[in-house]
Short mmCIF file of C-alpha atoms in Angstrom, two decimals:
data_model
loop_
_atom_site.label_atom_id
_atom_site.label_comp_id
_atom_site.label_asym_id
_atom_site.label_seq_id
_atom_site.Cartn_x
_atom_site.Cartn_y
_atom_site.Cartn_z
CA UNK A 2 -13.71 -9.40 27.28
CA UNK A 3 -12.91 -12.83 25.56
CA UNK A 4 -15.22 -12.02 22.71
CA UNK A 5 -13.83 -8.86 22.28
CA UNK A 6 -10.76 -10.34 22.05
CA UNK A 7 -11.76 -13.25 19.60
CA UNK A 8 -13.80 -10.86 17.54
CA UNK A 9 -13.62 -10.18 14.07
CA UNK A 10 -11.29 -6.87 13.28
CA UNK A 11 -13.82 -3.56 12.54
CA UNK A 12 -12.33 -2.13 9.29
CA UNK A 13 -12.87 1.74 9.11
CA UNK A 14 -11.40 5.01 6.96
CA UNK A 15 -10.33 5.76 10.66
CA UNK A 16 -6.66 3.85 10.02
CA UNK A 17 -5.96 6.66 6.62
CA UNK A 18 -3.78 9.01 9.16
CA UNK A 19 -2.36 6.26 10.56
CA UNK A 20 -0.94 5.25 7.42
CA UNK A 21 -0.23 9.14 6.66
CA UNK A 22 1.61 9.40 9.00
CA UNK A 23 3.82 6.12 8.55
CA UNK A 24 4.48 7.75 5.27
CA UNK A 25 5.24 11.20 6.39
CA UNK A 26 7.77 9.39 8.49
CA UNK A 27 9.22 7.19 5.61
CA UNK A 28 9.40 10.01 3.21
CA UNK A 29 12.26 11.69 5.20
CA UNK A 30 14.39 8.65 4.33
CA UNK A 31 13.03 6.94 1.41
CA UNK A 32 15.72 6.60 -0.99
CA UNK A 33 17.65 4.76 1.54
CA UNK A 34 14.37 3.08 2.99
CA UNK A 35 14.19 1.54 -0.95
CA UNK A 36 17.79 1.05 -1.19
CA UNK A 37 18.03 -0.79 2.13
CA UNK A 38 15.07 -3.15 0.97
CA UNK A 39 16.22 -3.91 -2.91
CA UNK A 40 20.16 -4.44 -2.09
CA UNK A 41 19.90 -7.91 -1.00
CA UNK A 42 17.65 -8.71 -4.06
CA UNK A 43 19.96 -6.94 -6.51
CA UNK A 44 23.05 -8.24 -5.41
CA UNK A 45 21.90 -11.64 -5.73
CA UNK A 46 19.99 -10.75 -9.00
CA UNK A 47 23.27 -9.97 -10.49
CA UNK A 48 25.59 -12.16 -8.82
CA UNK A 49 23.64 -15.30 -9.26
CA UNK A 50 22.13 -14.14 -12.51
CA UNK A 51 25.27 -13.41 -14.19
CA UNK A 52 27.21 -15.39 -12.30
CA UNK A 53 25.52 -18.72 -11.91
CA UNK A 54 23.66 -18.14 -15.34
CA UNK A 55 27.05 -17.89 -17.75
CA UNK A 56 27.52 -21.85 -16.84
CA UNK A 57 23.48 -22.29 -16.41
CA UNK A 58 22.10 -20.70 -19.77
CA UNK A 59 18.23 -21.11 -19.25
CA UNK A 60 15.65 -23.21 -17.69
CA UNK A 61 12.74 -24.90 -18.88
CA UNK A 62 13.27 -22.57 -21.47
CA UNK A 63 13.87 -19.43 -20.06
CA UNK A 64 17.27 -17.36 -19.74
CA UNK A 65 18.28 -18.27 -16.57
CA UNK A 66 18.65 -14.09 -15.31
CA UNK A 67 15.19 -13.98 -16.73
CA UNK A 68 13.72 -16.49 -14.07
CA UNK A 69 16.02 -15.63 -11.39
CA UNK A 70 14.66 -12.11 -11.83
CA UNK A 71 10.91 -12.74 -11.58
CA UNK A 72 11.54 -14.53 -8.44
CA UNK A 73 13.57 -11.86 -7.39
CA UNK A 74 11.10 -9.38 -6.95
CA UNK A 75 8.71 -11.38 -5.34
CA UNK A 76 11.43 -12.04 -2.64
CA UNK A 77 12.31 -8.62 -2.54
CA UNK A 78 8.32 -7.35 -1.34
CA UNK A 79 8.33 -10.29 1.12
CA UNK A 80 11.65 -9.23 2.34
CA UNK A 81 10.48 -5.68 2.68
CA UNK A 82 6.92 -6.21 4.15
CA UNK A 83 8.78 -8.57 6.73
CA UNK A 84 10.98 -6.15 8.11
CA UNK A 85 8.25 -3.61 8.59
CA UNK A 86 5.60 -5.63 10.36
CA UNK A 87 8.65 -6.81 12.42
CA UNK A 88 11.39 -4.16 13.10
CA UNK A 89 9.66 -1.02 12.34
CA UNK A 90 5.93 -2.19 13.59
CA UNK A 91 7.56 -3.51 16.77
CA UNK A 92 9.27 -0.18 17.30
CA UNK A 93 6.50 1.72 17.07
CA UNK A 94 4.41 -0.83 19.40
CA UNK A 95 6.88 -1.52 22.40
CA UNK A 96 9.98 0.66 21.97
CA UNK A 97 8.56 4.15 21.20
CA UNK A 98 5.23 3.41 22.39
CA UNK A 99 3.82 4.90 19.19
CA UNK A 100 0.80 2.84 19.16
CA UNK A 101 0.02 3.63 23.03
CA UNK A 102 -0.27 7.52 21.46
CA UNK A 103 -2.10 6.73 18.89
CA UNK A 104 -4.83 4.64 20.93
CA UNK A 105 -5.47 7.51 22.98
CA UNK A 106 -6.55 9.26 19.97
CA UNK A 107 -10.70 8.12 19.09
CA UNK A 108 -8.68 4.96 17.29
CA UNK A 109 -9.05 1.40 17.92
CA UNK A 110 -6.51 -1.56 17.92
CA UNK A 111 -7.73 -2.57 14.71
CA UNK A 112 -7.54 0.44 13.07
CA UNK A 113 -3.65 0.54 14.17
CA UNK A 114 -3.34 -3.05 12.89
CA UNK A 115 -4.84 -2.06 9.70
CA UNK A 116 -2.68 0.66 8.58
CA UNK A 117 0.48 -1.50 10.16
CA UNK A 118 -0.56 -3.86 7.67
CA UNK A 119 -1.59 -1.38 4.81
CA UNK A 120 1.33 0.61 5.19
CA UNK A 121 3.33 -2.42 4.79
CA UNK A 122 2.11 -3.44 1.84
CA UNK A 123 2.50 -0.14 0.06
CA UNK A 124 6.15 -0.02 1.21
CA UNK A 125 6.76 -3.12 0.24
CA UNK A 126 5.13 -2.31 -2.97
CA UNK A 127 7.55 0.41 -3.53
CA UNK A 128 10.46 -1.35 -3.02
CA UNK A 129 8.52 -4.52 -5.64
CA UNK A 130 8.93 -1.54 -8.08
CA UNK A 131 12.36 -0.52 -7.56
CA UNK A 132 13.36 -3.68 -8.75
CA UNK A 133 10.56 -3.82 -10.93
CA UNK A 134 12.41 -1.00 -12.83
CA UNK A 135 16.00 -2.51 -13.00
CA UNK A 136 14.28 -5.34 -14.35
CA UNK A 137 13.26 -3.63 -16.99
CA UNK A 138 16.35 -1.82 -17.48
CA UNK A 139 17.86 -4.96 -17.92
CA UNK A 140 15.17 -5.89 -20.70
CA UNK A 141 13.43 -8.27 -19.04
CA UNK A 142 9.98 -7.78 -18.57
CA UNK A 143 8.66 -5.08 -21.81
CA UNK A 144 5.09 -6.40 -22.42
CA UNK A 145 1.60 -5.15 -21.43
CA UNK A 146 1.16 -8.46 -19.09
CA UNK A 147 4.02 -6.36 -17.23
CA UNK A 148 1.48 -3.82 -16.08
CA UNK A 149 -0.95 -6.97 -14.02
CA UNK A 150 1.98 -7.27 -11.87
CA UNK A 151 1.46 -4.02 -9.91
CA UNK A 152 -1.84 -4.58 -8.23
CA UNK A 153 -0.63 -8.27 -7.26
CA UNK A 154 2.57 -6.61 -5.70
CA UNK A 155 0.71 -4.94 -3.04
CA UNK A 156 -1.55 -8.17 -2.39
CA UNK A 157 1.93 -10.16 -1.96
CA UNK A 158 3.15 -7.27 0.76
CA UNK A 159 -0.36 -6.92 2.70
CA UNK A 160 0.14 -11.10 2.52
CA UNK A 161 3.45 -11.18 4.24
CA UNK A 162 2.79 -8.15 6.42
CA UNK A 163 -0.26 -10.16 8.00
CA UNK A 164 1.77 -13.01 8.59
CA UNK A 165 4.70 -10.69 10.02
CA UNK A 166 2.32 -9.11 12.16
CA UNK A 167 1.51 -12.08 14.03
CA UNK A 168 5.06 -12.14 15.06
CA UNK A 169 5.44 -9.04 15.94
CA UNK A 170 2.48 -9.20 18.17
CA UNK A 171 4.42 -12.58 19.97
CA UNK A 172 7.97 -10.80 20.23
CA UNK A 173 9.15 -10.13 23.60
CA UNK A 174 12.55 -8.09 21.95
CA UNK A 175 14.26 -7.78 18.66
CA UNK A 176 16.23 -10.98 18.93
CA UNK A 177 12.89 -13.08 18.33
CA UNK A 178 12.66 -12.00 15.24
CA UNK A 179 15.66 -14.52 13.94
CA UNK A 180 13.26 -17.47 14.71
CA UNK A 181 11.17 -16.02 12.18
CA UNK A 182 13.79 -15.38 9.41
CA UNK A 183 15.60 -18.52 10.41
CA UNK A 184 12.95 -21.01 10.24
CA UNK A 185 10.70 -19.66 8.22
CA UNK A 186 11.82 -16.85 5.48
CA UNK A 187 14.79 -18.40 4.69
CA UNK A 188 13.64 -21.77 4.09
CA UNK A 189 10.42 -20.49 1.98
CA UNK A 190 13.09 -18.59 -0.11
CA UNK A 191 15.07 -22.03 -1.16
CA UNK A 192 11.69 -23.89 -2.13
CA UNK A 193 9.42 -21.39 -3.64
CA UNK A 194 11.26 -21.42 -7.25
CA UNK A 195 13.01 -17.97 -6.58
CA UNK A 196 16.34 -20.04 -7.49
CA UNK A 197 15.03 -22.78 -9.64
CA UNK A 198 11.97 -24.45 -10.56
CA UNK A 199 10.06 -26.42 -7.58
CA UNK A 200 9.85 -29.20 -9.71
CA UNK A 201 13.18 -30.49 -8.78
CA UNK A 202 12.40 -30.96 -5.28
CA UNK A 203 11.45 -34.53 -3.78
CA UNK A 204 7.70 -34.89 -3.82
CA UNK A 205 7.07 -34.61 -0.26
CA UNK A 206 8.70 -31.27 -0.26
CA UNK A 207 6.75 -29.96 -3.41
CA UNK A 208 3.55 -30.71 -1.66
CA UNK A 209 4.61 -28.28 0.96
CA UNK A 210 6.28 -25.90 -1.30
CA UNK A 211 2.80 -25.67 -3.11
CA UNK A 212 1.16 -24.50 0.17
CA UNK A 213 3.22 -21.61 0.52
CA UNK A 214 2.29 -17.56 -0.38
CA UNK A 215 5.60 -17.20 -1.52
CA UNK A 216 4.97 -20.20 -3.67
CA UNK A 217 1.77 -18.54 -4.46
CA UNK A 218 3.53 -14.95 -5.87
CA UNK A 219 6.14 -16.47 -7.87
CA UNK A 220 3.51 -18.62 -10.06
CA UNK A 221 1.82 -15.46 -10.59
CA UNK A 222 4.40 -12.72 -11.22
CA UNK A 223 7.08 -14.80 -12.97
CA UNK A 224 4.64 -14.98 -16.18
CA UNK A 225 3.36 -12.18 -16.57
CA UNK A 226 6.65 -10.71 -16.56
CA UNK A 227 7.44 -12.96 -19.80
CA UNK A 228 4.69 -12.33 -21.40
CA UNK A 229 2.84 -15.03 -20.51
CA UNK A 230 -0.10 -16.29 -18.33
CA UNK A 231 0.02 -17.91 -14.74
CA UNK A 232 -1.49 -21.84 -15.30
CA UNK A 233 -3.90 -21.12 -11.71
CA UNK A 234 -4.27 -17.46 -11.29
CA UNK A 235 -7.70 -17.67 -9.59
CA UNK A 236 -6.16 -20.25 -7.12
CA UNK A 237 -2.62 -18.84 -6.28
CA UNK A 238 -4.50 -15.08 -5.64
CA UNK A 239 -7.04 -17.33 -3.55
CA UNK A 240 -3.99 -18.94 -1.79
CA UNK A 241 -2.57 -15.48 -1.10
CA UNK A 242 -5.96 -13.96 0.04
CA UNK A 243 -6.07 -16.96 1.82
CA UNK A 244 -3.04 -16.05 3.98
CA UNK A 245 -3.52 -12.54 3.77
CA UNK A 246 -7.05 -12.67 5.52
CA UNK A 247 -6.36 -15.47 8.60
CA UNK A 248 -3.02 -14.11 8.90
CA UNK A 249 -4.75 -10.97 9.82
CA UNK A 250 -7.15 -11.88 12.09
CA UNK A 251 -4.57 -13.95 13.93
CA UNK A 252 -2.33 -10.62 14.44
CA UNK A 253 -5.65 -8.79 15.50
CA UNK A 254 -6.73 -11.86 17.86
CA UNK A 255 -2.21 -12.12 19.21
CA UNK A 256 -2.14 -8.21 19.22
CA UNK A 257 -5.09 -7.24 21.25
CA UNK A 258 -4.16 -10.30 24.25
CA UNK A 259 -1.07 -8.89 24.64
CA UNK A 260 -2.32 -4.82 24.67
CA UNK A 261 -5.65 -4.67 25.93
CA UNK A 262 -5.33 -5.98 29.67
#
């Protein structure tokens, strides 16, 4: 039973109507499922952008609602994956025992944690391109490099929905969810370079800053969406995949001690 439990998660096509079927669900109420998820981001695109960028005109170079927006959107599919590994996932697992249907269909636990965390991603993904889109409304953004951000999108959600399942698998209720925002989210926003560049952070605090996914995305997206190159894009993806992949197994590893006793 330990090794079962400590085991390495069996991928299969099994976890497809799984993920159907979180889709199904999410199509009913998708345009306020994308609203919900890109109002935060917006408002504080605009606000801030606008707002904070008529007395702060660019940085290193850049108009400052330019780099507030390609951080913006990497916040915004964090922000989304998080609240439906945590929220919705957790929902599904404890309060409508979803997951205690599905397992008595020929599924496993790891297919279920698969499409939990695939179906993530792709939401979050959606919601990346919502503001994706008023991004380029705005101008920002118009140049063929525009197009690599997609695919890196959806490796950013499945990143953050790994690491959001692992909570979910430790929550006892809703209300531990805050510990996660709190302490971790939040901060991770302020020193990733959503707001400004990491480089004007004490040293210490850039060292962690450059071990963190969200640190990770924002390197990648916010050149591509101005036209330029990331300086590391084989490391930050490998930081990313990185997370992704252990963050995974540690949900797996969290989700089947507390379900399968």
């Amino acid at each position: 039973m330990r090794a079962a439990v400590y085991a390495m998660p069996e991928f299969s096509l099994r976890f497809l109507p799984i993920w159907k079927r979180n889709f199904l669900v999410w199509r009913k109420l998708a345009a306020a499922s994308v609203l919900g998820n890109i109002a935060e981001p917006l408002i504080t695109l605009v606000a801030f952008g606008y707002g904070l960028g008529s007395l702060l005109q660019t940085v290193n170079g850049i108009p400052y609602i330019q780099f507030l927006a390609s951080g913006s959107i990497c916040m915004s599919v964090m922000m989304a994956a998080s609240f439906e590994t945590l929220y919705s996932a957790f929902s599904r697992m404890h309060v409508q025992k979803t997951w205690d249907a599905l397992l008595n269909a020929p599924l496993s636990l790891d297919d279920v944690v698969l499409a939990e965390m695939l179906w993530a991603a792709t939401k979050s993904m959606f919601s990346g391109i919502a503001i994706l889109l008023v991004i380029l409304v705005l101008g920002i953004g118009w140049h063929p490099h525009t197009l690599l951000v997609l695919p890196l999108l959806f490796l950013i959600g499945a990143t953050f929905a790994s690491l959001g399942l692992i909570v979910n698998a430790l929550a006892r209720g809703y209300d531990f969810f805050t510990y996660y925002f709190t302490l971790a989210v939040t901060p991770m926003i302020f020193v990733a370079g959503v707001y400004y560049p990491t480089a004007q952070l004490p040293p210490w605090l850039q060292a962690i800053s450059a071990k963190l996914p969200l640190t990770a995305a924002v390197d990648l997206i916010r050149p591509l969406l101005l036209g330029g190159w990331p300086d590391a894009p084989v490391a930050n993806v490998a930081v990313l995949v990185a997370y992704c992949a252990a963050g995974f197994y540690v949900a797996s590893v969290l989700t089947r001690r507390r379900l399968l006793k």
